[in-house]
Amino acid sequence: MQELDVSNVRELEDFLINECMYSGIVRGKLDQLRRCFEVQFAAGRDLTPDQLKNMIETLSDWLGTSDRLLHQIQEKIKWADTMSEVNKKHQKEFEDRVEEAKKSIKKLNNLSRQTLTYGGMTSFSLNLEE
């Protein structure tokens, strides 16, 4: 009951009958006086010697495929990390250029607000908004 995480005998009996006996996994008798289940038949899960070679080949293929997949995933992660660094560098360069452009525009804006007079001609004024 502990192994199956069942709290009472009735749940255990229901499990044995409905999940095990009806599905053909086991055949047997419930002995309520001795509180046990006498197994008369249990479906085997063992491989025959002929099946063993095929099972080893299948598992070896699976292992090889898994290793290749893991390698490909690791390569994709490296690529993604590299691209992330490149993107961060480009973003930083872009932000620096934007800041330089803002400073240049601010300087032009400050210069254009000053009135210049040359030989009787009055000024020009260039007003740029930030």
PDB file of C-alpha atoms in Angstrom:
ATOM      1  CA  MET A   1       0.000   0.000   0.000  1.00  0.00           C
ATOM      2  CA  GLN A   2       2.865   2.373   0.781  1.00  0.00           C
ATOM      3  CA  GLU A   3       4.634   1.718  -2.525  1.00  0.00           C
ATOM      4  CA  LEU A   4       1.432   2.415  -4.471  1.00  0.00           C
ATOM      5  CA  ASP A   5       0.536   5.399  -2.264  1.00  0.00           C
ATOM      6  CA  VAL A   6      -2.870   3.934  -1.406  1.00  0.00           C
ATOM      7  CA  SER A   7      -4.466   4.784   1.917  1.00  0.00           C
ATOM      8  CA  ASN A   8      -6.764   1.796   2.496  1.00  0.00           C
ATOM      9  CA  VAL A   9      -7.331  -1.849   1.551  1.00  0.00           C
ATOM     10  CA  ARG A  10     -10.372  -1.074  -0.587  1.00  0.00           C
ATOM     11  CA  GLU A  11      -8.350   1.264  -2.848  1.00  0.00           C
ATOM     12  CA  LEU A  12      -5.653  -1.414  -3.149  1.00  0.00           C
ATOM     13  CA  GLU A  13      -8.214  -4.061  -4.129  1.00  0.00           C
ATOM     14  CA  ASP A  14      -9.769  -1.717  -6.709  1.00  0.00           C
ATOM     15  CA  PHE A  15      -6.348  -1.011  -8.174  1.00  0.00           C
ATOM     16  CA  LEU A  16      -5.426  -4.704  -8.393  1.00  0.00           C
ATOM     17  CA  ILE A  17      -8.724  -5.668  -9.972  1.00  0.00           C
ATOM     18  CA  ASN A  18      -9.306  -2.718 -12.322  1.00  0.00           C
ATOM     19  CA  GLU A  19      -5.770  -1.760 -13.318  1.00  0.00           C
ATOM     20  CA  CYS A  20      -3.888  -5.051 -13.108  1.00  0.00           C
ATOM     21  CA  MET A  21      -6.202  -8.044 -13.463  1.00  0.00           C
ATOM     22  CA  TYR A  22      -8.602  -6.649 -16.074  1.00  0.00           C
ATOM     23  CA  SER A  23      -5.719  -5.404 -18.226  1.00  0.00           C
ATOM     24  CA  GLY A  24      -4.055  -8.842 -18.108  1.00  0.00           C
ATOM     25  CA  ILE A  25      -0.893  -7.801 -16.299  1.00  0.00           C
ATOM     26  CA  VAL A  26      -1.508 -10.281 -13.454  1.00  0.00           C
ATOM     27  CA  ARG A  27      -3.898 -13.060 -12.507  1.00  0.00           C
ATOM     28  CA  GLY A  28      -4.371 -14.208  -8.972  1.00  0.00           C
ATOM     29  CA  LYS A  29      -6.549 -14.339  -5.886  1.00  0.00           C
ATOM     30  CA  LEU A  30      -7.166 -11.796  -3.200  1.00  0.00           C
ATOM     31  CA  ASP A  31      -6.927 -13.405   0.242  1.00  0.00           C
ATOM     32  CA  GLN A  32      -8.685 -11.040   2.606  1.00  0.00           C
ATOM     33  CA  LEU A  33      -8.015 -13.159   5.702  1.00  0.00           C
ATOM     34  CA  ARG A  34      -4.240 -13.123   5.185  1.00  0.00           C
ATOM     35  CA  ARG A  35      -4.375  -9.670   3.589  1.00  0.00           C
ATOM     36  CA  CYS A  36      -2.389 -10.689   0.541  1.00  0.00           C
ATOM     37  CA  PHE A  37      -2.655 -11.225  -3.191  1.00  0.00           C
ATOM     38  CA  GLU A  38      -1.600 -14.652  -4.466  1.00  0.00           C
ATOM     39  CA  VAL A  39      -0.136 -14.206  -7.946  1.00  0.00           C
ATOM     40  CA  GLN A  40      -0.886 -17.026 -10.388  1.00  0.00           C
ATOM     41  CA  PHE A  41       0.435 -15.277 -13.504  1.00  0.00           C
ATOM     42  CA  ALA A  42       2.378 -12.102 -14.197  1.00  0.00           C
ATOM     43  CA  ALA A  43       3.151 -10.716 -17.643  1.00  0.00           C
ATOM     44  CA  GLY A  44       6.892 -10.786 -18.198  1.00  0.00           C
ATOM     45  CA  ARG A  45       8.887  -7.731 -19.172  1.00  0.00           C
ATOM     46  CA  ASP A  46      12.107  -9.545 -20.008  1.00  0.00           C
ATOM     47  CA  LEU A  47      13.628  -9.688 -23.465  1.00  0.00           C
ATOM     48  CA  THR A  48      14.420 -12.901 -25.245  1.00  0.00           C
ATOM     49  CA  PRO A  49      18.043 -13.331 -26.345  1.00  0.00           C
ATOM     50  CA  ASP A  50      17.039 -12.594 -29.988  1.00  0.00           C
ATOM     51  CA  GLN A  51      15.441  -9.308 -28.935  1.00  0.00           C
ATOM     52  CA  LEU A  52      18.453  -8.249 -26.876  1.00  0.00           C
ATOM     53  CA  LYS A  53      20.676  -7.487 -29.912  1.00  0.00           C
ATOM     54  CA  ASN A  54      17.915  -5.403 -31.505  1.00  0.00           C
ATOM     55  CA  MET A  55      17.328  -3.557 -28.216  1.00  0.00           C
ATOM     56  CA  ILE A  56      21.053  -2.774 -27.886  1.00  0.00           C
ATOM     57  CA  GLU A  57      21.159  -1.454 -31.469  1.00  0.00           C
ATOM     58  CA  THR A  58      18.051   0.635 -30.903  1.00  0.00           C
ATOM     59  CA  LEU A  59      19.424   2.121 -27.692  1.00  0.00           C
ATOM     60  CA  SER A  60      22.835   2.755 -29.312  1.00  0.00           C
ATOM     61  CA  ASP A  61      21.135   4.585 -32.183  1.00  0.00           C
ATOM     62  CA  TRP A  62      19.110   6.604 -29.699  1.00  0.00           C
ATOM     63  CA  LEU A  63      22.278   7.474 -27.758  1.00  0.00           C
ATOM     64  CA  GLY A  64      24.050   8.572 -30.951  1.00  0.00           C
ATOM     65  CA  THR A  65      21.093  10.698 -32.007  1.00  0.00           C
ATOM     66  CA  SER A  66      20.895  12.235 -28.545  1.00  0.00           C
ATOM     67  CA  ASP A  67      24.611  13.071 -28.582  1.00  0.00           C
ATOM     68  CA  ARG A  68      24.346  14.713 -32.010  1.00  0.00           C
ATOM     69  CA  LEU A  69      21.282  16.663 -30.912  1.00  0.00           C
ATOM     70  CA  LEU A  70      23.051  17.811 -27.759  1.00  0.00           C
ATOM     71  CA  HIS A  71      26.044  18.968 -29.829  1.00  0.00           C
ATOM     72  CA  GLN A  72      23.759  20.889 -32.197  1.00  0.00           C
ATOM     73  CA  ILE A  73      21.979  22.541 -29.272  1.00  0.00           C
ATOM     74  CA  GLN A  74      25.321  23.561 -27.750  1.00  0.00           C
ATOM     75  CA  GLU A  75      26.411  25.039 -31.097  1.00  0.00           C
ATOM     76  CA  LYS A  76      23.137  26.986 -31.364  1.00  0.00           C
ATOM     77  CA  ILE A  77      23.654  28.324 -27.837  1.00  0.00           C
ATOM     78  CA  LYS A  78      27.193  29.478 -28.733  1.00  0.00           C
ATOM     79  CA  TRP A  79      25.877  31.135 -31.892  1.00  0.00           C
ATOM     80  CA  ALA A  80      23.069  32.841 -29.956  1.00  0.00           C
ATOM     81  CA  ASP A  81      25.554  34.102 -27.341  1.00  0.00           C
ATOM     82  CA  THR A  82      27.826  35.470 -30.078  1.00  0.00           C
ATOM     83  CA  MET A  83      24.930  37.178 -31.838  1.00  0.00           C
ATOM     84  CA  SER A  84      23.762  38.652 -28.558  1.00  0.00           C
ATOM     85  CA  GLU A  85      27.197  40.167 -27.960  1.00  0.00           C
ATOM     86  CA  VAL A  86      27.322  41.542 -31.508  1.00  0.00           C
ATOM     87  CA  ASN A  87      23.847  43.057 -31.076  1.00  0.00           C
ATOM     88  CA  LYS A  88      24.840  44.631 -27.748  1.00  0.00           C
ATOM     89  CA  LYS A  89      27.935  46.144 -29.376  1.00  0.00           C
ATOM     90  CA  HIS A  90      25.890  47.536 -32.282  1.00  0.00           C
ATOM     91  CA  GLN A  91      23.265  48.886 -29.872  1.00  0.00           C
ATOM     92  CA  LYS A  92      25.973  50.633 -27.838  1.00  0.00           C
ATOM     93  CA  GLU A  93      27.544  52.108 -30.997  1.00  0.00           C
ATOM     94  CA  PHE A  94      24.136  53.300 -32.173  1.00  0.00           C
ATOM     95  CA  GLU A  95      23.341  54.901 -28.808  1.00  0.00           C
ATOM     96  CA  ASP A  96      26.748  56.617 -28.786  1.00  0.00           C
ATOM     97  CA  ARG A  97      26.123  58.005 -32.290  1.00  0.00           C
ATOM     98  CA  VAL A  98      22.677  59.224 -31.262  1.00  0.00           C
ATOM     99  CA  GLU A  99      24.205  61.003 -28.259  1.00  0.00           C
ATOM    100  CA  GLU A 100      26.853  62.633 -30.485  1.00  0.00           C
ATOM    101  CA  ALA A 101      24.147  63.761 -32.907  1.00  0.00           C
ATOM    102  CA  LYS A 102      22.125  65.248 -30.031  1.00  0.00           C
ATOM    103  CA  LYS A 103      25.200  67.143 -28.814  1.00  0.00           C
ATOM    104  CA  SER A 104      25.910  68.447 -32.322  1.00  0.00           C
ATOM    105  CA  ILE A 105      22.320  69.599 -32.769  1.00  0.00           C
ATOM    106  CA  LYS A 106      22.394  71.281 -29.368  1.00  0.00           C
ATOM    107  CA  LYS A 107      25.583  73.168 -30.322  1.00  0.00           C
ATOM    108  CA  LEU A 108      24.029  74.272 -33.639  1.00  0.00           C
ATOM    109  CA  ASN A 109      20.896  75.357 -31.840  1.00  0.00           C
ATOM    110  CA  ASN A 110      22.927  77.432 -29.381  1.00  0.00           C
ATOM    111  CA  LEU A 111      24.917  79.039 -32.218  1.00  0.00           C
ATOM    112  CA  SER A 112      21.822  79.872 -34.252  1.00  0.00           C
ATOM    113  CA  ARG A 113      20.255  81.738 -31.364  1.00  0.00           C
ATOM    114  CA  GLN A 114      23.083  84.233 -31.298  1.00  0.00           C
ATOM    115  CA  THR A 115      22.548  87.231 -33.537  1.00  0.00           C
ATOM    116  CA  LEU A 116      25.324  87.904 -35.991  1.00  0.00           C
ATOM    117  CA  THR A 117      25.877  91.287 -37.645  1.00  0.00           C
ATOM    118  CA  TYR A 118      28.214  91.746 -40.524  1.00  0.00           C
ATOM    119  CA  GLY A 119      28.569  95.025 -42.482  1.00  0.00           C
ATOM    120  CA  GLY A 120      25.157  96.394 -41.848  1.00  0.00           C
ATOM    121  CA  MET A 121      23.318  93.164 -42.445  1.00  0.00           C
ATOM    122  CA  THR A 122      21.405  91.985 -39.543  1.00  0.00           C
ATOM    123  CA  SER A 123      21.301  88.477 -38.404  1.00  0.00           C
ATOM    124  CA  PHE A 124      20.006  85.153 -39.392  1.00  0.00           C
ATOM    125  CA  SER A 125      18.432  82.835 -36.980  1.00  0.00           C
ATOM    126  CA  LEU A 126      18.145  79.084 -37.184  1.00  0.00           C
ATOM    127  CA  ASN A 127      15.929  77.498 -34.622  1.00  0.00           C
ATOM    128  CA  LEU A 128      16.173  73.750 -34.220  1.00  0.00           C
ATOM    129  CA  GLU A 129      14.169  71.962 -31.637  1.00  0.00           C
ATOM    130  CA  GLU A 130      15.866  69.224 -29.651  1.00  0.00           C
TER     131      GLU A 130
END
